[in-house]
Short mmCIF file of C-alpha atoms and ligand atoms in Angstrom, two decimals:
data_model
loop_
_atom_site.label_atom_id
_atom_site.label_comp_id
_atom_site.label_asym_id
_atom_site.label_seq_id
_atom_site.Cartn_x
_atom_site.Cartn_y
_atom_site.Cartn_z
CA MET A 1 14.71 -6.24 -30.77
CA LYS A 2 12.73 -7.46 -27.76
CA ILE A 3 13.56 -5.70 -24.52
CA GLU A 4 12.68 -7.34 -21.18
CA ARG A 5 11.43 -5.48 -18.11
CA PRO A 6 14.11 -4.83 -15.44
CA ARG A 7 14.32 -7.59 -12.85
CA GLY A 8 11.79 -7.17 -9.98
CA THR A 9 9.42 -4.90 -11.92
CA ARG A 10 6.02 -5.69 -13.37
CA ASP A 11 3.60 -4.59 -16.07
CA PHE A 12 -0.04 -4.27 -15.19
CA LEU A 13 -2.75 -4.97 -17.78
CA PRO A 14 -6.12 -3.24 -17.62
CA GLU A 15 -7.92 -5.96 -15.64
CA GLU A 16 -5.19 -5.93 -12.98
CA MET A 17 -5.13 -2.14 -12.89
CA GLU A 18 -8.91 -1.94 -12.45
CA LYS A 19 -8.62 -4.27 -9.50
CA ARG A 20 -5.71 -2.32 -8.05
CA ARG A 21 -7.51 0.99 -8.40
CA GLU A 22 -10.60 -0.44 -6.70
CA ILE A 23 -8.48 -1.54 -3.73
CA GLU A 24 -6.73 1.82 -3.68
CA ARG A 25 -10.10 3.61 -3.71
CA LYS A 26 -11.24 1.63 -0.63
CA MET A 27 -7.99 2.36 1.19
CA ARG A 28 -8.23 6.04 0.47
CA LYS A 29 -11.86 6.16 1.56
CA ILE A 30 -11.17 4.63 4.89
CA ALA A 31 -8.08 6.85 5.51
CA GLU A 32 -10.17 9.86 4.62
CA LEU A 33 -12.95 8.76 7.02
CA TYR A 34 -10.31 8.96 9.73
CA GLY A 35 -9.41 12.50 8.72
CA TYR A 36 -6.19 11.72 6.86
CA ARG A 37 -5.31 13.82 3.80
CA GLU A 38 -3.18 12.85 0.88
CA ILE A 39 0.34 14.05 0.31
CA GLN A 40 3.02 13.40 -2.24
CA THR A 41 6.75 13.56 -2.08
CA PRO A 42 9.44 13.19 -4.84
CA THR A 43 10.24 9.72 -6.27
CA PHE A 44 13.95 10.45 -5.56
CA GLU A 45 15.58 12.15 -2.63
CA HIS A 46 19.11 13.00 -1.46
CA LEU A 47 20.72 9.72 -0.44
CA GLU A 48 21.57 11.26 2.93
CA LEU A 49 17.87 11.20 3.91
CA PHE A 50 18.03 7.44 4.11
CA THR A 51 21.57 6.99 5.40
CA LEU A 52 21.30 9.50 8.22
CA LYS A 53 19.56 7.09 10.55
CA SER A 54 20.42 3.68 9.04
CA GLY A 55 24.03 4.28 8.07
CA GLU A 56 25.92 3.60 4.85
CA GLY A 57 24.99 -0.13 5.07
CA ILE A 58 21.54 0.65 3.64
CA ILE A 59 23.08 1.74 0.32
CA GLU A 60 23.36 -1.93 -0.57
CA GLU A 61 19.64 -2.28 -0.34
CA ILE A 62 18.49 0.79 -2.27
CA TYR A 63 18.77 2.28 -5.72
CA ALA A 64 21.43 4.92 -5.08
CA PHE A 65 23.04 6.85 -7.93
CA LYS A 66 24.82 10.08 -8.85
CA ASP A 67 23.01 12.47 -11.12
CA LYS A 68 24.76 14.49 -13.89
CA GLY A 69 25.56 17.19 -11.36
CA GLY A 70 27.42 14.67 -9.17
CA ARG A 71 24.71 14.69 -6.42
CA ASN A 72 24.13 11.51 -4.44
CA LEU A 73 20.52 10.51 -4.89
CA ALA A 74 18.32 7.55 -4.16
CA LEU A 75 14.94 6.22 -5.32
CA ARG A 76 12.83 6.25 -2.19
CA PRO A 77 12.77 2.79 -0.55
CA GLU A 78 9.88 3.91 1.76
CA LEU A 79 8.01 7.08 2.60
CA THR A 80 8.40 7.68 6.30
CA ALA A 81 11.75 9.50 6.04
CA PRO A 82 10.52 11.61 3.03
CA VAL A 83 7.34 12.54 4.88
CA MET A 84 9.36 13.60 7.94
CA ARG A 85 11.64 15.64 5.73
CA MET A 86 8.60 17.28 4.18
CA PHE A 87 7.09 17.89 7.57
CA VAL A 88 10.14 19.61 8.90
CA ASN A 89 10.61 21.70 5.70
CA GLU A 90 6.99 22.62 5.04
CA CYS A 91 4.59 21.96 7.89
CA SER A 92 6.26 22.03 11.28
CA VAL A 93 4.23 25.07 12.31
CA MET A 94 0.86 23.63 11.23
CA PRO A 95 -1.62 22.72 14.05
CA LYS A 96 -0.86 19.27 15.44
CA PRO A 97 -1.52 16.44 15.10
CA LEU A 98 -1.08 16.20 11.33
CA ARG A 99 -2.76 13.27 9.59
CA PHE A 100 -1.17 12.38 6.24
CA TYR A 101 -1.65 9.47 3.87
CA TYR A 102 0.10 8.44 0.67
CA PHE A 103 0.00 5.86 -2.08
CA ALA A 104 3.24 5.63 -3.91
CA ASN A 105 5.82 3.38 -5.51
CA CYS A 106 8.97 2.44 -3.63
CA PHE A 107 12.20 0.86 -4.81
CA ARG A 108 14.40 -1.58 -3.01
CA TYR A 109 17.37 -3.52 -4.38
CA GLU A 110 16.18 -6.93 -3.14
CA ARG A 111 16.29 -10.49 -4.39
CA PRO A 112 12.92 -10.73 -6.28
CA GLN A 113 10.57 -13.55 -5.40
CA LYS A 114 6.80 -14.03 -4.99
CA GLY A 115 5.53 -10.94 -3.17
CA ARG A 116 8.92 -9.25 -3.17
CA TYR A 117 9.70 -6.82 -5.88
CA ARG A 118 12.18 -4.08 -6.70
CA GLU A 119 9.41 -1.68 -7.48
CA PHE A 120 6.38 -2.00 -5.25
CA TRP A 121 3.59 0.23 -3.92
CA GLN A 122 2.81 1.23 -0.43
CA PHE A 123 -0.33 2.72 0.98
CA GLY A 124 0.65 4.39 4.26
CA VAL A 125 -0.23 6.97 6.84
CA GLU A 126 1.79 9.09 9.24
CA LEU A 127 0.17 10.68 12.36
CA ILE A 128 2.59 13.43 13.44
CA GLY A 129 2.82 15.21 16.76
CA SER A 130 1.43 12.89 19.44
CA SER A 131 3.30 10.62 21.83
CA SER A 132 0.10 9.25 23.36
CA TYR A 133 -0.98 5.59 23.22
CA LEU A 134 -4.14 7.04 21.57
CA ALA A 135 -2.13 7.86 18.42
CA ASP A 136 -0.90 4.26 18.24
CA ALA A 137 -4.46 3.04 18.83
CA GLU A 138 -5.74 5.24 15.99
CA VAL A 139 -3.30 4.10 13.37
CA ILE A 140 -3.58 0.46 14.40
CA SER A 141 -7.39 0.74 14.18
CA LEU A 142 -7.13 2.39 10.77
CA ALA A 143 -4.84 -0.30 9.39
CA TYR A 144 -7.15 -2.94 10.86
CA ASP A 145 -10.26 -1.36 9.33
CA ILE A 146 -8.62 -1.26 5.87
CA MET A 147 -7.61 -4.93 5.98
CA GLU A 148 -11.04 -5.94 7.36
CA ASN A 149 -12.82 -3.94 4.72
CA LEU A 150 -10.93 -5.71 1.97
CA ASN A 151 -11.99 -9.02 3.54
CA LEU A 152 -8.38 -10.09 4.08
CA LYS A 153 -7.56 -12.98 6.33
CA PHE A 154 -4.76 -11.76 8.53
CA ASP A 155 -3.10 -11.87 11.99
CA LEU A 156 -2.21 -8.61 13.62
CA HIS A 157 0.79 -8.64 15.98
CA ILE A 158 1.61 -5.73 18.27
CA GLY A 159 4.86 -5.29 20.15
CA HIS A 160 7.09 -2.62 21.61
CA VAL A 161 10.72 -2.15 20.59
CA GLY A 162 11.38 -0.39 23.88
CA LEU A 163 11.70 -3.79 25.57
CA LEU A 164 14.56 -5.04 23.37
CA ARG A 165 16.12 -1.60 23.31
CA LEU A 166 16.12 -1.43 27.14
CA LEU A 167 17.77 -4.89 27.28
CA LEU A 168 20.40 -3.76 24.76
CA LYS A 169 20.97 -0.30 26.23
CA ASP A 170 24.57 -1.04 27.26
CA VAL A 171 25.40 -2.80 24.04
CA GLU A 172 27.16 -0.77 21.31
CA GLU A 173 24.66 0.84 18.90
CA ASN A 174 25.80 -0.98 15.76
CA VAL A 175 25.84 -4.31 17.59
CA ALA A 176 22.33 -3.61 18.95
CA SER A 177 21.21 -2.67 15.49
CA LYS A 178 22.57 -5.90 14.05
CA ILE A 179 20.80 -7.93 16.74
CA MET A 180 17.52 -6.15 16.04
CA ARG A 181 17.88 -6.90 12.33
CA LEU A 182 18.49 -10.64 12.92
CA ILE A 183 15.47 -10.68 15.22
CA ASP A 184 13.41 -8.85 12.58
CA LYS A 185 14.38 -11.42 9.95
CA LYS A 186 13.45 -14.23 12.42
CA ASP A 187 16.91 -15.65 11.60
CA SER A 188 17.37 -17.62 14.81
CA LYS A 189 20.51 -19.48 13.54
CA GLY A 190 22.08 -16.14 12.47
CA LEU A 191 21.20 -14.65 15.82
CA GLU A 192 22.66 -17.51 17.79
CA ASP A 193 25.86 -17.39 15.74
CA TYR A 194 26.14 -13.63 16.11
CA LEU A 195 25.53 -13.62 19.85
CA ASN A 196 28.27 -16.25 20.18
CA THR A 197 30.74 -14.23 18.23
CA ILE A 198 30.25 -11.10 20.31
CA SER A 199 30.47 -13.04 23.57
CA ILE A 200 27.41 -11.40 25.01
CA ASP A 201 26.57 -11.75 28.69
CA ARG A 202 24.78 -15.09 29.21
CA ASP A 203 22.07 -13.63 31.40
CA LEU A 204 21.31 -10.93 28.77
CA GLU A 205 21.31 -13.53 26.00
CA GLY A 206 18.81 -15.56 27.93
CA LYS A 207 16.59 -12.58 28.41
CA ILE A 208 16.68 -11.70 24.72
CA TYR A 209 15.48 -15.16 23.85
CA ASP A 210 12.83 -15.07 26.52
CA ILE A 211 11.43 -11.78 25.28
CA ILE A 212 11.34 -12.58 21.60
CA GLU A 213 9.50 -15.83 22.29
CA LEU A 214 6.67 -14.00 24.07
CA ILE A 215 3.70 -14.10 21.71
CA GLY A 216 0.10 -14.33 22.90
CA ASP A 217 -2.75 -12.50 24.58
CA ARG A 218 -2.41 -9.79 27.25
CA SER A 219 -1.30 -12.27 29.83
CA ILE A 220 2.20 -12.20 28.30
CA ILE A 221 2.62 -8.71 29.81
CA GLU A 222 2.95 -10.39 33.21
CA ASP A 223 5.62 -12.69 31.80
CA ALA A 224 7.49 -9.74 30.29
CA LYS A 225 7.41 -7.92 33.68
CA GLY A 226 9.22 -10.90 35.14
CA ILE A 227 12.00 -10.59 32.48
CA ILE A 228 12.35 -6.76 32.37
CA PRO A 229 10.84 -5.46 35.67
CA ASN A 230 12.13 -1.88 35.09
CA PHE A 231 10.11 -1.33 31.85
CA ASP A 232 6.98 0.80 32.06
CA PHE A 233 4.27 -1.52 30.82
CA GLU A 234 1.39 0.85 31.53
CA TYR A 235 1.55 2.38 28.00
CA ILE A 236 1.05 -1.09 26.45
CA GLU A 237 -1.72 -1.87 28.89
CA LYS A 238 -3.60 1.30 28.04
CA LEU A 239 -3.18 0.61 24.36
CA CYS A 240 -4.59 -2.89 24.82
CA ASP A 241 -7.60 -1.48 26.77
CA CYS A 242 -8.34 0.94 23.98
CA LEU A 243 -8.03 -1.64 21.19
CA ASP A 244 -10.09 -4.17 23.18
CA SER A 245 -12.86 -1.52 23.61
CA ILE A 246 -13.22 -1.18 19.82
CA ASP A 247 -12.91 -4.92 19.17
CA VAL A 248 -9.66 -4.89 17.28
CA LYS A 249 -8.26 -8.49 17.31
CA TYR A 250 -4.51 -8.90 17.84
CA ASN A 251 -1.74 -10.82 19.53
CA LEU A 252 0.97 -9.21 21.57
CA ASP A 253 4.34 -10.16 20.18
CA PHE A 254 7.49 -8.81 21.87
CA GLY A 255 9.70 -10.36 19.19
CA ILE A 256 8.76 -7.69 16.62
CA ALA A 257 11.99 -5.71 15.97
CA ARG A 258 11.10 -4.09 12.60
CA GLY A 259 13.74 -3.78 9.91
CA LEU A 260 14.01 0.01 9.90
CA ASP A 261 16.02 1.71 12.62
CA TYR A 262 13.81 4.60 13.58
CA TYR A 263 11.13 2.92 15.70
CA THR A 264 11.10 3.80 19.34
CA GLY A 265 7.90 2.48 20.79
CA VAL A 266 4.92 0.40 19.88
CA VAL A 267 5.40 -1.55 16.65
CA PHE A 268 3.00 -3.72 14.72
CA GLU A 269 2.85 -6.05 11.75
CA ALA A 270 0.07 -7.89 9.98
CA TYR A 271 0.61 -11.23 8.22
CA ALA A 272 -1.69 -12.73 5.56
CA LYS A 273 -2.94 -16.14 6.73
CA GLU A 274 -2.87 -17.55 3.18
CA GLY A 275 -1.84 -17.01 -0.41
CA LEU A 276 1.55 -15.36 -0.05
CA GLY A 277 4.10 -17.92 1.17
CA ALA A 278 7.20 -16.59 2.80
CA GLN A 279 6.58 -12.88 2.02
CA ASN A 280 3.34 -12.73 3.97
CA GLN A 281 3.82 -9.48 5.86
CA ILE A 282 1.20 -7.12 4.46
CA CYS A 283 1.52 -4.25 6.88
CA GLY A 284 4.20 -2.83 9.11
CA GLY A 285 4.40 0.22 11.27
CA GLY A 286 4.82 1.77 14.68
CA SER A 287 5.85 4.89 16.54
CA TYR A 288 9.15 6.51 15.79
CA ARG A 289 11.33 9.54 16.13
CA LEU A 290 12.92 10.71 12.97
CA ALA A 291 12.15 14.42 12.58
CA HIS A 292 14.85 15.40 15.14
CA LEU A 293 17.48 14.30 12.56
CA PHE A 294 16.24 17.13 10.41
CA GLY A 295 15.88 19.68 13.19
CA VAL A 296 12.45 19.34 14.82
CA ASP A 297 11.89 16.67 17.44
CA THR A 298 8.34 15.30 17.01
CA PRO A 299 6.83 12.00 18.01
CA SER A 300 5.02 10.25 15.20
CA THR A 301 3.40 6.98 14.38
CA GLY A 302 2.27 5.34 11.15
CA PHE A 303 2.21 2.26 8.98
CA ALA A 304 2.52 1.14 5.40
CA LEU A 305 0.45 -1.56 3.75
CA GLY A 306 2.22 -3.68 1.11
CA PHE A 307 -0.16 -2.85 -1.66
CA ASP A 308 1.06 -5.47 -4.15
CA ARG A 309 0.84 -8.32 -1.62
CA ILE A 310 -2.65 -7.19 -0.75
CA ALA A 311 -3.69 -7.02 -4.42
CA GLU A 312 -2.37 -10.56 -4.85
CA ILE A 313 -4.64 -12.04 -2.15
CA CYS A 314 -7.62 -9.70 -2.21
CA GLU A 315 -10.60 -11.23 -3.95
CA LEU A 316 -12.31 -7.96 -4.61
CA GLN A 317 -13.66 -7.71 -8.15
CA ALA A 318 -13.70 -4.31 -9.77
CA GLU A 319 -17.20 -3.40 -10.99
CA LYS A 320 -17.29 -3.49 -14.78
CA PRO A 321 -18.77 -0.33 -16.24
CA LYS A 322 -21.46 -0.41 -18.88
CA VAL A 323 -19.83 -0.26 -22.35
CA VAL A 324 -21.48 0.67 -25.61
CA ALA A 325 -19.81 0.06 -29.00
CA ILE A 326 -20.90 2.41 -31.73
CA VAL A 327 -20.85 0.58 -35.01
CA ALA A 328 -21.53 2.40 -38.26
CA PHE A 329 -22.06 1.74 -41.90
CA LYS A 330 -19.29 2.94 -44.25
CA GLY A 331 -19.47 6.73 -44.77
CA LEU A 332 -21.27 7.31 -41.44
CA GLU A 333 -18.05 7.51 -39.32
CA ASN A 334 -18.60 11.12 -38.36
CA GLU A 335 -22.18 10.41 -37.32
CA ALA A 336 -20.74 7.57 -35.17
CA PHE A 337 -18.44 10.06 -33.49
CA LYS A 338 -21.38 12.36 -32.82
CA ILE A 339 -23.42 9.58 -31.27
CA SER A 340 -20.44 8.51 -29.13
CA ARG A 341 -20.45 12.01 -27.54
CA ILE A 342 -24.12 11.73 -26.65
CA VAL A 343 -23.47 8.36 -25.03
CA ARG A 344 -20.52 9.69 -23.03
CA GLU A 345 -22.57 12.73 -21.91
CA ALA A 346 -24.98 10.17 -20.47
CA GLY A 347 -22.08 8.88 -18.37
CA VAL A 348 -21.72 5.65 -20.32
CA ASP A 349 -18.44 4.36 -21.84
CA ALA A 350 -18.55 4.56 -25.65
CA ILE A 351 -16.14 2.89 -28.01
CA VAL A 352 -16.14 3.89 -31.61
CA ASP A 353 -14.53 2.24 -34.60
CA VAL A 354 -11.24 3.81 -35.68
CA MET A 355 -10.17 1.16 -38.13
CA GLN A 356 -12.71 1.74 -40.91
CA ARG A 357 -13.80 -1.91 -40.74
CA SER A 358 -16.94 -3.53 -42.06
CA LEU A 359 -20.08 -3.52 -39.94
CA LYS A 360 -19.65 -7.30 -39.32
CA LYS A 361 -16.10 -6.88 -38.11
CA GLN A 362 -17.11 -3.96 -35.88
CA LEU A 363 -19.84 -6.11 -34.29
CA SER A 364 -17.48 -9.01 -33.83
CA TYR A 365 -15.05 -6.68 -32.07
CA ALA A 366 -17.80 -5.34 -29.86
CA ASN A 367 -18.45 -8.94 -28.75
CA ASP A 368 -14.69 -9.60 -28.29
CA ILE A 369 -14.32 -6.67 -25.89
CA LYS A 370 -17.49 -7.73 -24.09
CA ALA A 371 -19.40 -4.56 -24.78
CA ASP A 372 -22.94 -4.61 -23.32
CA PHE A 373 -24.66 -2.87 -26.16
CA ALA A 374 -23.96 -1.93 -29.78
CA ILE A 375 -25.48 1.19 -31.27
CA ILE A 376 -25.83 0.69 -34.97
CA VAL A 377 -25.67 3.86 -37.02
CA GLY A 378 -27.46 3.38 -40.34
CA GLU A 379 -28.79 5.60 -43.07
CA GLU A 380 -32.45 4.59 -42.66
CA GLU A 381 -32.49 5.17 -38.90
CA LEU A 382 -30.67 8.45 -39.16
CA LYS A 383 -33.38 9.74 -41.49
CA GLN A 384 -35.83 9.05 -38.68
CA LYS A 385 -33.36 10.79 -36.21
CA SER A 386 -32.94 7.34 -34.58
CA VAL A 387 -30.37 4.57 -34.05
CA ALA A 388 -30.71 0.85 -33.48
CA ILE A 389 -29.53 -0.51 -30.12
CA LYS A 390 -28.61 -4.12 -29.81
CA ASP A 391 -28.33 -5.77 -26.43
CA LEU A 392 -25.27 -7.95 -27.04
CA LYS A 393 -26.24 -10.40 -24.28
CA THR A 394 -29.76 -11.14 -25.33
CA GLY A 395 -29.49 -10.21 -29.02
CA GLU A 396 -32.62 -8.07 -28.63
CA GLN A 397 -32.70 -4.97 -30.86
CA LYS A 398 -34.64 -1.65 -30.50
CA ILE A 399 -34.95 1.60 -32.39
CA VAL A 400 -34.39 4.63 -30.13
CA LYS A 401 -34.76 8.29 -31.06
CA ILE A 402 -31.40 10.09 -30.75
CA ASP A 403 -33.16 12.71 -28.52
CA GLU A 404 -34.12 9.99 -26.13
CA LEU A 405 -30.80 8.11 -26.17
CA ARG A 406 -29.49 9.65 -22.96
CA ASP A 407 -32.55 8.68 -20.97
CA TYR A 408 -32.68 5.26 -22.60
CA LEU A 409 -29.10 4.50 -21.74
CA LYS A 410 -29.66 5.54 -18.15
CA SER A 411 -32.64 3.22 -17.87
CA VAL A 412 -30.80 0.02 -19.13
P1 HAM B 501 8.17 -1.92 5.83
O1 HAM B 501 7.73 -3.02 6.80
O2 HAM B 501 9.57 -1.94 5.40
O3 HAM B 501 7.80 -0.53 6.55
O4 HAM B 501 7.22 -1.93 4.58
C1 HAM B 501 5.84 -1.90 4.69
C2 HAM B 501 5.20 -3.00 3.82
O5 HAM B 501 5.65 -2.84 2.46
C3 HAM B 501 5.68 -4.43 4.17
O6 HAM B 501 4.86 -4.89 5.26
C4 HAM B 501 5.43 -5.19 2.92
O7 HAM B 501 4.11 -5.57 2.81
C5 HAM B 501 5.63 -4.13 1.81
N1 HAM B 501 6.99 -4.34 1.20
C6 HAM B 501 8.22 -4.07 1.69
N2 HAM B 501 9.19 -4.46 0.83
C7 HAM B 501 8.58 -4.98 -0.28
C8 HAM B 501 9.00 -5.46 -1.53
N3 HAM B 501 10.25 -5.58 -1.83
N4 HAM B 501 8.03 -5.96 -2.43
C9 HAM B 501 6.71 -5.87 -2.09
N5 HAM B 501 6.26 -5.34 -0.94
C10 HAM B 501 7.15 -4.90 -0.02
C11 HAM B 501 7.99 0.68 6.02
O8 HAM B 501 8.36 0.92 4.90
C12 HAM B 501 7.73 1.82 6.97
N6 HAM B 501 7.96 3.10 6.29
C13 HAM B 501 6.25 1.76 7.44
C14 HAM B 501 5.92 2.86 8.39
C15 HAM B 501 5.21 3.99 8.11
N7 HAM B 501 6.28 2.97 9.69
C16 HAM B 501 5.82 4.06 10.18
N8 HAM B 501 5.18 4.72 9.27
#
């Protein structure tokens, strides 16, 4: 019986995995260069962790289930809430700021399409303990460096949810939340219909539209001041100064609302310029307050990169390691195993026949798997404490003493 994969999940073959691991290595390297250290949290959490801020509505969008003990659990849809839970439980007394990074799978019950899966991976960071614009500048610069380093073509947009929140401060919380979601989805028709049904003040409605349409360089701050004069724009100005000083390229965009409810300040998103179609958001983040829900009020900021979307568009080629196939005449299988250990000790990948096939078939397999060299283990050579090495690209063959094999392999 053939069994299909669950909808929205994928299998990854070795070539794809090698590329993914290479991308992951680069991401880790850069996060570590910024002083971030890796953490891990459970794949499933108490459902409450995710409903506490977002409400029961979110259950529709996540994998929620009861375990055999009747506990309400959920597969993590993201890692910010789990990291905050971990911070409050395990590290709230550690010296601040804390710099954490993670690479982990997440699960969302979404309608699958190109770039949108039910199981996907995020590479993210959380910088915990600072409410300064410098913390936002650091995480934005880190996300930017990772995307630049992977040679991605992207647009970075930076906004501040405080503007919309200030406009909506007298609106009921669930109504404000719904408005933010429609803005986040860029669903202008849905927003218009919703604003009509709730008979919102005309002046306020006008201001919402004016703010979310503001996208551009720093000059839009002046326009925003005209719309919301009582907002403190100094924070955004200082952030822009800092990012300009380190040459980060971005657009300000006051229409960024973010889909998750916990953001309180600067928010940012990066969009791939090509290769992804509708699901082109490859990074999302911002500053938020979440830890207070679990007992410790701490300002934090962070982001998550959509690893699968990045893997899809990233042209990085994983470096192929040197591979040696050990092929042996019948009866010399154990000798082949011994030689394979010497090859591996030299740091070179060695593949040895485990099917007891003829020499010809072993050689043909070595070509099929694109091995670089074949070491041929034969009676005559063994008597001379030697093996034959064939370069499978040039066809050239040499006899090498087993004692000198390590050095020889290092030299080719
Ligand atoms: P998010 O924007 O929901 O933010 O997700 C971050 C990234 O994950 C998105 O930009 C997208 O690239 C990728 N992503 C989301 N859903 C899917 C999916 N179904 N399939 C493939 N990729 C997907 C967060 O999750 C926040 N926790 C980020 C954050 C960290 N904010 C502060 N710290």
